[in-house]
């Protein structure tokens, strides 16, 4: 009982950063906007710089560089960054290998301190980091600060976890008093960290922190499109830990990512990205050996709206989950099942709300939806729209946006399509675009089955005030995060510690959630140590 209470007390020491939510609660939203606008001006005055890679504690500028452009306006060059090859990736792994002994044997209290200090430093400049991120990957200001907040949360939460678990070392009680036993979790060695474009702060930092704080050394390879937000973290921390403990390489994902998969000195991989790339990497990495591969992948997340749900709440929840950041979230809602008795009414409400969404430069205060991440996504949207028109019934017909504000970015109007067959490619494949498929249903048991018939299992939502339906939903749905009646977003927006982020099926490999109590243990292996002491002699 005492242990349980002290554990709760300790856990309550962790507090989510939660910037926008706090501003709303404390009635300080004007101040929030003013801070963001000031930071935006600072960032705009600081664009176009050269960014280095970092290997063995040294900043290195390669002569071959590429430009990092804003998807909101490709005339905005955030900076120029080195275009690495397999050779630099190998150097980074070598450096991480050399640094392992010193970092692994550093006391856990010291490791926790480094990350708590880094989190505090990030917190003090979070508006600056969020403004940069908004320009880099096109998130609106609320989503951008959420991304940075989550990175801060990961650093603080993993530090607290490490302290709470005494560095993951504990004595076990042996029935023979002559034997003293303890179990200690130890790091593996060098980890490759491969992160996606859509959370260049939170996910890149979350995975790297988990690997490092548990005593491993790392090579971070961020997304080709969004390296600068991730660089900000490496720049903050690399001089506070042994040279080579964190290395940072940038360039094409297939070249650098494959160099990590092929290098036998890499002991573990933390990957977040698409199922295609993730599964290919997984098979390659473990082909000739047994090594940990912590992997989070895509989703095809369903929402069920029943005749017992509040329709206005449901329409808001679906709208925010489906079109927030243009559907470019693994947790985005992409399939909606509506009871036939309310189907027409719900569609009308969703249509009206969708048509009124404010689309534009993402960093502007009033904008809900910014651009897609790159030309490929933009062209994919065009193609998918044609397929939707050919095979379904269009409720809202999206388009490629034109006009002065849109001409240099990848802006599209969201699309809602209905009546596609259950096994249609748009109903099955992760699109990662602002397009949702809506269908009607008549039996609750059947709709649960339809929701589960997906190779993915990340998030799911329901709108119903009926207790039987809610308990069946929580009992039967095969996904890692379930939400009921959440109008702020039906399927997205998990908070560190409170809502560990778990992928089932092809959405994730380990069944342990990022930001949860079971996450850090994946970066370590247990060792049981027994000493015989003849205490009666
Ligand atoms: P992606 O798979 O294209 O790229 C992910 C990372 O892999 C990038 O760093 C990329 O450079 C690298 N990469 C690309 N080709 C590679 C190769 N051949 N070998 C090794 N590495 C390679 O994904 P993305 O477009 O950056 O991100 C979107 C995807 O990420 C979506 O599928 C989304 O669902 C998923 N995602 C999942 C979660 C989660 O927690 N489950 C969170 C965010 C994003």
XYZ file of C-alpha atoms and ligand atoms in Angstrom:
581
model
C 0.000 0.000 0.000
C 2.783 2.414 1.004
C 4.687 1.591 -2.170
C 1.580 2.252 -4.195
C 1.019 5.639 -2.577
C 4.651 6.768 -2.889
C 4.573 5.673 -6.514
C 1.505 7.834 -7.164
C 3.131 10.762 -5.394
C 6.242 10.388 -7.518
C 4.323 10.015 -10.751
C 2.358 13.145 -9.987
C 5.674 15.018 -10.147
C 5.455 14.626 -13.891
C 3.265 17.268 -15.460
C 2.448 17.590 -19.147
C 3.661 20.786 -20.806
C 0.204 21.222 -22.458
C 0.760 24.816 -23.632
C -2.410 25.548 -25.604
C -4.694 23.655 -23.181
C -3.203 25.632 -20.297
C -3.611 28.925 -22.160
C -7.307 28.157 -22.691
C -7.781 27.069 -19.078
C -6.004 30.143 -17.700
C -7.557 32.556 -20.160
C -4.174 33.575 -21.573
C -4.709 32.773 -25.248
C -3.871 36.362 -26.300
C -0.502 36.017 -24.635
C -0.009 32.628 -26.342
C -0.595 34.196 -29.774
C 1.572 37.176 -29.045
C 4.469 34.920 -27.972
C 4.046 32.787 -31.072
C 3.998 35.833 -33.371
C 7.131 37.284 -31.774
C 8.902 33.923 -32.135
C 7.753 33.637 -35.749
C 9.380 36.957 -36.597
C 12.618 35.862 -34.926
C 12.623 32.591 -36.859
C 11.866 34.334 -40.148
C 14.901 36.581 -39.582
C 17.073 33.530 -39.018
C 16.236 31.461 -42.116
C 18.609 30.158 -44.756
C 21.528 29.146 -42.521
C 23.828 26.161 -43.060
C 23.232 23.292 -40.637
C 25.906 20.701 -39.825
C 25.734 17.007 -39.131
C 27.240 15.892 -35.808
C 29.620 12.952 -35.517
C 31.768 12.121 -32.500
C 30.965 15.420 -30.822
C 31.972 17.508 -33.833
C 29.892 19.685 -36.099
C 30.728 18.820 -39.689
C 29.673 20.672 -42.854
C 29.821 18.490 -45.951
C 30.316 20.278 -49.249
C 27.309 18.472 -50.672
C 24.165 19.989 -49.187
C 20.459 20.138 -49.946
C 17.896 22.832 -49.267
C 15.180 22.346 -46.674
C 12.113 24.151 -48.037
C 8.818 24.990 -46.396
C 5.891 22.998 -47.819
C 3.750 26.093 -47.141
C 5.821 28.208 -49.509
C 8.695 26.541 -51.290
C 10.358 29.935 -51.786
C 11.089 29.852 -48.067
C 14.406 28.069 -47.569
C 14.746 27.108 -43.904
C 18.351 26.149 -44.350
C 20.904 24.050 -46.153
C 21.915 20.732 -44.647
C 24.523 18.096 -45.442
C 23.617 15.334 -47.834
C 25.315 12.365 -46.163
C 26.220 9.051 -47.710
C 26.760 5.585 -46.290
C 30.330 6.608 -45.386
C 29.238 9.271 -42.855
C 26.606 6.900 -41.477
C 29.330 4.334 -40.818
C 31.514 6.974 -39.122
C 28.554 7.878 -36.926
C 28.039 4.243 -35.913
C 31.760 3.866 -35.169
C 31.655 6.975 -32.961
C 28.578 5.693 -31.127
C 30.295 2.353 -30.565
C 33.378 4.027 -29.060
C 31.248 6.191 -26.758
C 29.173 3.306 -25.426
C 31.368 2.228 -22.510
C 31.622 5.703 -20.999
C 27.947 6.563 -21.416
C 26.582 3.211 -20.307
C 28.559 3.432 -17.047
C 27.466 7.002 -16.301
C 25.195 7.056 -13.219
C 21.502 7.004 -14.027
C 20.886 10.112 -11.903
C 23.280 12.037 -14.141
C 21.555 10.754 -17.299
C 18.150 11.805 -15.946
C 19.521 15.246 -15.057
C 20.821 15.871 -18.586
C 17.397 15.215 -20.094
C 15.479 17.182 -17.476
C 17.729 20.160 -18.150
C 17.273 19.760 -21.877
C 13.485 19.645 -21.372
C 13.628 22.855 -19.311
C 15.706 24.565 -21.956
C 13.261 23.456 -24.690
C 10.383 24.695 -22.558
C 11.957 28.144 -22.264
C 12.143 28.459 -26.056
C 9.132 26.398 -27.085
C 7.455 29.171 -29.092
C 10.599 29.621 -31.146
C 10.868 25.864 -31.754
C 7.161 25.649 -32.626
C 7.356 28.533 -35.096
C 10.306 26.849 -36.802
C 8.450 23.538 -36.909
C 5.365 25.177 -38.402
C 7.461 26.537 -41.256
C 9.344 23.263 -41.634
C 6.502 20.756 -41.824
C 3.376 22.890 -42.265
C 1.588 22.271 -38.943
C -0.687 25.006 -37.705
C 0.534 26.836 -34.600
C -1.536 24.740 -32.175
C -0.287 21.453 -33.616
C 3.274 22.797 -33.820
C 3.395 23.736 -30.143
C 1.804 20.347 -29.377
C 4.682 18.630 -31.189
C 7.289 20.539 -29.153
C 5.300 20.031 -25.916
C 5.291 16.299 -26.529
C 9.072 16.264 -27.007
C 9.447 18.065 -23.663
C 7.056 15.580 -22.057
C 9.011 12.604 -23.402
C 12.284 13.928 -21.985
C 10.784 14.656 -18.560
C 8.671 11.507 -18.374
C 11.490 9.140 -19.308
C 13.774 10.879 -16.793
C 11.126 10.382 -14.095
C 10.676 6.757 -15.108
C 14.400 6.161 -14.786
C 14.480 7.718 -11.313
C 11.283 6.057 -10.175
C 12.709 2.644 -11.077
C 16.121 3.363 -9.506
C 17.829 3.032 -12.854
C 15.978 -0.246 -13.436
C 17.886 -2.205 -10.850
C 16.138 -4.092 -8.064
C 16.795 -6.840 -5.563
C 14.667 -9.948 -5.716
C 13.843 -12.031 -2.645
C 15.394 -15.518 -2.746
C 13.920 -18.227 -0.445
C 17.459 -19.340 0.378
C 18.928 -16.593 2.637
C 22.449 -17.491 1.451
C 21.670 -16.253 -2.025
C 21.379 -12.548 -2.762
C 19.905 -11.735 -6.114
C 19.245 -8.645 -8.126
C 17.873 -7.984 -11.567
C 19.330 -5.141 -13.531
C 18.348 -3.877 -16.965
C 21.326 -3.039 -19.189
C 21.604 -1.184 -22.493
C 22.369 -3.023 -25.736
C 24.876 -0.714 -27.436
C 24.413 1.432 -30.540
C 20.861 2.266 -31.647
C 19.813 3.664 -35.017
C 16.888 6.069 -34.698
C 14.775 6.632 -37.811
C 11.982 9.183 -37.542
C 9.125 10.453 -39.759
C 8.351 13.940 -41.070
C 5.110 14.434 -39.185
C 6.533 14.744 -35.644
C 10.104 15.968 -36.208
C 10.337 17.164 -32.632
C 8.244 14.731 -30.559
C 8.996 11.421 -32.245
C 12.643 12.034 -33.140
C 13.346 13.268 -29.613
C 11.139 10.700 -27.866
C 12.827 7.704 -29.493
C 16.351 9.137 -29.131
C 15.788 10.045 -25.486
C 14.525 6.547 -24.688
C 17.578 4.926 -26.267
C 20.062 7.344 -24.690
C 18.649 7.683 -21.192
C 18.784 3.910 -20.798
C 22.526 3.973 -21.552
C 22.671 3.197 -25.258
C 24.418 5.436 -27.755
C 22.676 6.649 -30.881
C 22.732 7.658 -34.509
C 19.686 9.812 -35.257
C 18.540 9.945 -38.850
C 15.583 12.327 -39.131
C 13.218 12.606 -42.078
C 14.817 14.054 -45.219
C 12.105 16.745 -45.242
C 12.266 17.914 -41.618
C 15.817 17.656 -40.241
C 16.100 21.100 -38.632
C 13.591 20.652 -35.798
C 15.389 17.418 -34.901
C 18.799 19.134 -35.154
C 17.710 21.617 -32.467
C 17.617 18.768 -29.948
C 20.976 17.297 -30.926
C 22.558 20.744 -30.784
C 21.174 21.211 -27.282
C 22.440 17.942 -25.886
C 25.543 16.698 -27.693
C 28.082 18.581 -25.594
C 26.488 17.485 -22.309
C 27.093 13.777 -22.924
C 30.243 11.928 -24.055
C 31.373 12.744 -27.602
C 29.803 10.195 -29.942
C 26.931 9.259 -27.602
C 24.577 11.056 -29.974
C 25.345 11.423 -33.687
C 23.222 13.122 -36.296
C 23.238 12.331 -40.021
C 20.983 13.768 -42.705
C 20.209 12.784 -46.270
C 18.099 10.353 -48.278
C 16.222 7.872 -46.072
C 16.834 4.831 -48.224
C 20.632 5.360 -48.354
C 21.211 6.277 -44.694
C 18.483 4.033 -43.313
C 19.846 1.038 -45.189
C 23.371 1.809 -43.984
C 22.037 1.491 -40.432
C 20.194 -1.774 -41.197
C 23.312 -3.313 -42.742
C 25.827 -2.311 -40.058
C 26.469 -5.214 -37.678
C 27.615 -2.766 -34.965
C 24.055 -1.437 -34.688
C 22.460 -3.354 -31.821
C 18.933 -1.969 -32.026
C 16.659 0.152 -34.183
C 13.849 2.488 -33.157
C 11.800 3.245 -36.237
C 8.621 5.259 -36.748
C 7.225 5.555 -40.254
C 5.188 3.802 -42.907
C 4.404 0.107 -42.868
C 6.151 -0.420 -46.218
C 9.473 0.995 -45.058
C 9.124 -0.321 -41.496
C 8.438 -3.936 -42.476
C 11.220 -3.961 -45.079
C 13.688 -2.582 -42.518
C 12.527 -5.034 -39.867
C 13.092 -8.076 -42.072
C 16.474 -6.819 -43.186
C 17.668 -5.895 -39.693
C 16.886 -9.229 -38.046
C 17.690 -11.455 -41.026
C 20.942 -12.839 -39.639
C 20.661 -12.022 -35.958
C 18.334 -11.532 -33.021
C 18.165 -7.817 -32.237
C 15.498 -5.449 -30.903
C 13.528 -3.442 -33.443
C 11.121 -1.020 -31.766
C 8.751 -0.025 -34.491
C 5.639 2.191 -34.781
C 3.875 2.325 -38.138
C 0.681 3.415 -39.880
C -3.027 3.356 -39.171
C -6.430 3.178 -40.858
C -8.385 4.441 -37.923
C -12.165 4.002 -37.725
C -14.821 6.097 -35.991
C -18.308 4.763 -35.256
C -21.198 7.215 -34.900
C -24.272 5.532 -33.489
C -27.901 6.682 -33.250
C -27.229 7.267 -29.521
C -24.398 9.736 -30.121
C -24.375 13.530 -29.997
C -24.093 14.419 -33.683
C -22.549 17.837 -33.266
C -19.836 16.399 -31.024
C -19.326 13.567 -33.494
C -18.980 15.887 -36.489
C -16.435 18.025 -34.631
C -14.527 14.979 -33.420
C -14.321 13.465 -36.901
C -13.437 16.781 -38.526
C -10.533 17.416 -36.148
C -9.272 13.825 -36.267
C -9.519 13.472 -40.038
C -8.355 16.860 -41.272
C -6.085 18.150 -38.491
C -2.647 18.437 -40.141
C -4.270 17.229 -43.363
C -4.741 13.659 -42.151
C -0.952 13.320 -41.948
C -0.992 11.623 -38.560
C -0.761 7.894 -37.925
C -3.732 8.332 -35.582
C -5.862 10.311 -38.080
C -9.420 9.145 -38.629
C -9.818 7.748 -42.140
C -12.949 5.553 -42.011
C -16.289 6.615 -40.527
C -19.246 4.272 -39.962
C -22.571 6.009 -39.260
C -25.845 4.382 -38.217
C -28.292 4.449 -41.105
C -30.951 6.380 -39.113
C -28.668 9.427 -38.770
C -26.440 8.948 -41.798
C -27.887 11.727 -43.983
C -28.056 14.226 -41.126
C -24.509 13.499 -39.965
C -23.124 13.807 -43.495
C -24.820 17.177 -43.911
C -23.327 18.460 -40.664
C -19.851 17.202 -41.501
C -20.094 18.640 -44.998
C -20.952 22.112 -43.664
C -18.150 22.077 -41.125
C -15.619 20.814 -43.694
C -16.554 23.483 -46.223
C -15.908 26.181 -43.613
C -12.390 25.095 -42.657
C -9.821 27.844 -42.901
C -6.926 26.738 -45.106
C -3.760 28.783 -45.588
C -0.295 29.588 -44.307
C -0.129 27.301 -41.266
C 1.517 29.726 -38.867
C -1.338 32.246 -39.152
C -3.514 32.441 -36.052
C -6.828 31.712 -37.773
C -5.642 28.801 -39.973
C -6.786 25.245 -39.260
C -5.199 23.453 -42.215
C -1.842 24.119 -43.861
C -0.187 22.329 -46.785
C 0.671 18.701 -47.454
C 4.295 17.833 -46.789
C 5.654 17.504 -50.331
C 4.936 17.240 -54.029
C 4.574 13.444 -53.839
C 1.770 13.750 -51.298
C 0.166 16.486 -53.397
C 0.241 14.305 -56.527
C -1.020 11.309 -54.551
C -3.988 13.388 -53.392
C -4.802 14.240 -57.013
C -4.745 10.556 -57.946
C -6.751 9.415 -54.935
C -9.376 12.081 -55.604
C -9.913 10.688 -59.093
C -10.295 7.164 -57.701
C -12.796 8.427 -55.106
C -14.833 10.170 -57.810
C -14.730 7.117 -60.051
C -15.726 4.512 -57.447
C -17.655 6.350 -54.718
C -20.243 9.002 -54.040
C -18.646 12.345 -53.268
C -19.968 14.275 -50.252
C -17.303 16.972 -50.306
C -15.198 17.192 -53.426
C -11.732 18.377 -52.554
C -9.448 20.139 -54.959
C -5.927 21.358 -55.463
C -6.059 24.934 -54.177
C -4.960 27.796 -56.375
C -4.567 31.523 -55.787
C -1.881 33.851 -54.456
C -1.639 32.316 -50.971
C -1.479 28.752 -52.302
C 0.633 28.954 -55.426
C 3.982 28.063 -53.873
C 2.784 25.361 -51.454
C 1.027 21.988 -51.504
C -2.501 23.027 -50.492
C -5.595 20.897 -50.990
C -9.218 21.035 -49.943
C -10.294 17.952 -47.885
C -12.485 15.313 -49.472
C -15.291 13.126 -48.107
C -16.355 10.091 -50.105
C -19.072 7.544 -49.311
C -20.369 4.189 -50.557
C -17.017 2.621 -51.333
C -16.961 -1.174 -50.981
C -15.469 -2.414 -47.715
C -12.468 -3.961 -49.499
C -11.793 -0.933 -51.730
C -8.174 0.288 -51.704
C -9.201 3.677 -50.235
C -10.946 1.845 -47.382
C -7.912 -0.368 -46.692
C -4.684 1.510 -47.391
C -3.263 4.242 -45.224
C -3.500 7.381 -47.400
C -2.029 9.981 -45.062
C -4.109 12.651 -46.796
C -7.188 14.751 -45.910
C -9.643 12.238 -47.344
C -12.148 10.166 -45.404
C -14.475 7.356 -46.401
C -17.939 7.289 -44.822
C -20.328 4.348 -44.892
C -23.634 3.589 -43.192
C -24.290 0.526 -41.014
C -27.321 -1.064 -39.423
C -25.999 -3.536 -36.822
C -23.619 -2.586 -33.999
C -22.008 -6.047 -33.888
C -21.402 -5.885 -37.608
C -19.841 -2.419 -37.448
C -17.395 -3.538 -34.753
C -16.382 -6.351 -37.066
C -15.958 -3.933 -39.996
C -13.897 -1.557 -37.869
C -11.608 -4.452 -36.912
C -11.186 -5.747 -40.447
C -7.972 -3.847 -41.111
C -4.334 -4.816 -41.121
C -3.761 -1.841 -38.799
C -4.837 -1.320 -35.184
C -3.700 2.038 -33.875
C -6.617 4.245 -32.760
C -10.426 4.143 -32.900
C -13.281 6.362 -31.775
C -16.975 6.119 -31.002
C -19.805 8.592 -30.453
C -22.569 6.984 -28.421
C -24.237 7.666 -25.084
C -25.361 4.059 -24.814
C -23.474 2.209 -22.075
C -23.851 -1.229 -23.720
C -22.377 0.046 -26.942
C -19.521 1.766 -25.146
C -18.551 -1.327 -23.174
C -18.731 -3.500 -26.256
C -16.556 -0.992 -28.139
C -13.893 -0.990 -25.405
C -14.078 -4.774 -25.117
C -13.930 -5.714 -28.786
C -11.995 -3.112 -30.756
C -8.543 -4.280 -31.806
C -6.452 -1.124 -31.513
C -4.044 0.465 -29.059
C -5.882 3.724 -28.260
C -9.636 4.028 -27.962
C -11.624 7.235 -27.448
C -15.331 7.692 -26.738
C -17.285 10.920 -27.333
C -14.195 13.089 -27.766
C -15.153 16.155 -29.782
C -11.696 17.733 -29.604
C -10.579 14.804 -31.767
C -12.141 11.375 -32.242
C -8.838 9.523 -32.680
C -5.791 11.808 -32.273
C -4.071 13.819 -29.549
C -2.619 11.400 -26.978
C -0.722 12.827 -24.018
C 2.497 11.388 -22.611
C 1.996 9.242 -19.467
C -1.799 9.588 -19.617
C -2.366 7.917 -22.984
C 0.577 5.642 -23.928
C 0.784 5.378 -27.704
C 0.452 1.704 -28.682
C 0.078 0.159 -32.124
C -1.557 -3.246 -32.554
C -1.226 -5.482 -35.615
C 0.804 -3.763 -38.357
C 0.640 -0.419 -36.516
C 3.396 -1.461 -34.141
C 5.603 -4.352 -33.257
C 6.033 -4.477 -29.523
C 2.611 -3.738 -28.023
C 4.262 -1.275 -25.605
C 3.321 2.364 -25.764
C 5.604 5.346 -26.378
C 5.132 7.711 -23.448
C 4.011 4.854 -21.181
C 5.520 2.983 -18.256
C 6.618 0.012 -20.381
C 8.457 1.873 -23.099
C 11.984 2.332 -21.737
C 12.414 -1.344 -20.878
C 12.462 -2.158 -24.608
C 15.822 -0.423 -24.937
C 17.461 -2.653 -22.311
C 17.969 -6.338 -21.573
C 17.668 -7.903 -18.153
C 20.546 -9.467 -16.293
C 19.994 -11.487 -13.136
C 22.951 -11.410 -10.757
C 23.186 -13.896 -7.917
C 25.827 -13.901 -5.160
C 26.152 -16.740 -2.684
C 27.022 -15.485 0.773
C 27.228 -18.043 3.558
C 25.825 -15.760 6.186
C 25.702 -18.490 8.906
C 29.380 -19.447 8.771
P 8.418 6.910 -44.254
O 8.215 5.475 -43.984
O 8.445 7.372 -45.643
O 9.813 7.393 -43.607
C 10.086 7.157 -42.245
C 11.597 7.246 -42.043
O 12.214 6.180 -42.762
C 12.202 8.533 -42.583
O 13.251 8.945 -41.739
C 12.744 8.106 -43.926
O 13.809 8.931 -44.387
C 13.224 6.707 -43.630
N 13.312 5.841 -44.811
C 12.703 5.989 -46.004
N 13.041 4.965 -46.814
C 13.852 4.163 -46.099
C 14.516 2.930 -46.375
N 14.411 2.322 -47.561
N 15.260 2.373 -45.390
C 15.368 2.947 -44.179
N 14.777 4.128 -43.867
C 14.027 4.712 -44.816
O 7.321 7.711 -43.400
P 7.013 9.267 -43.371
O 6.339 9.629 -44.641
O 8.193 10.045 -42.946
O 5.962 9.306 -42.164
C 4.647 8.903 -42.306
C 4.417 7.492 -41.824
O 4.818 7.361 -40.467
C 2.952 7.109 -41.860
O 2.810 5.814 -42.352
C 2.529 7.189 -40.402
O 1.423 6.390 -40.070
C 3.778 6.746 -39.714
N 3.811 7.207 -38.334
C 3.518 6.330 -37.337
C 3.473 6.759 -36.015
C 3.157 5.813 -34.892
O 3.436 6.141 -33.738
N 2.569 4.665 -35.158
C 3.743 8.093 -35.717
C 4.052 8.975 -36.760
C 4.082 8.508 -38.067
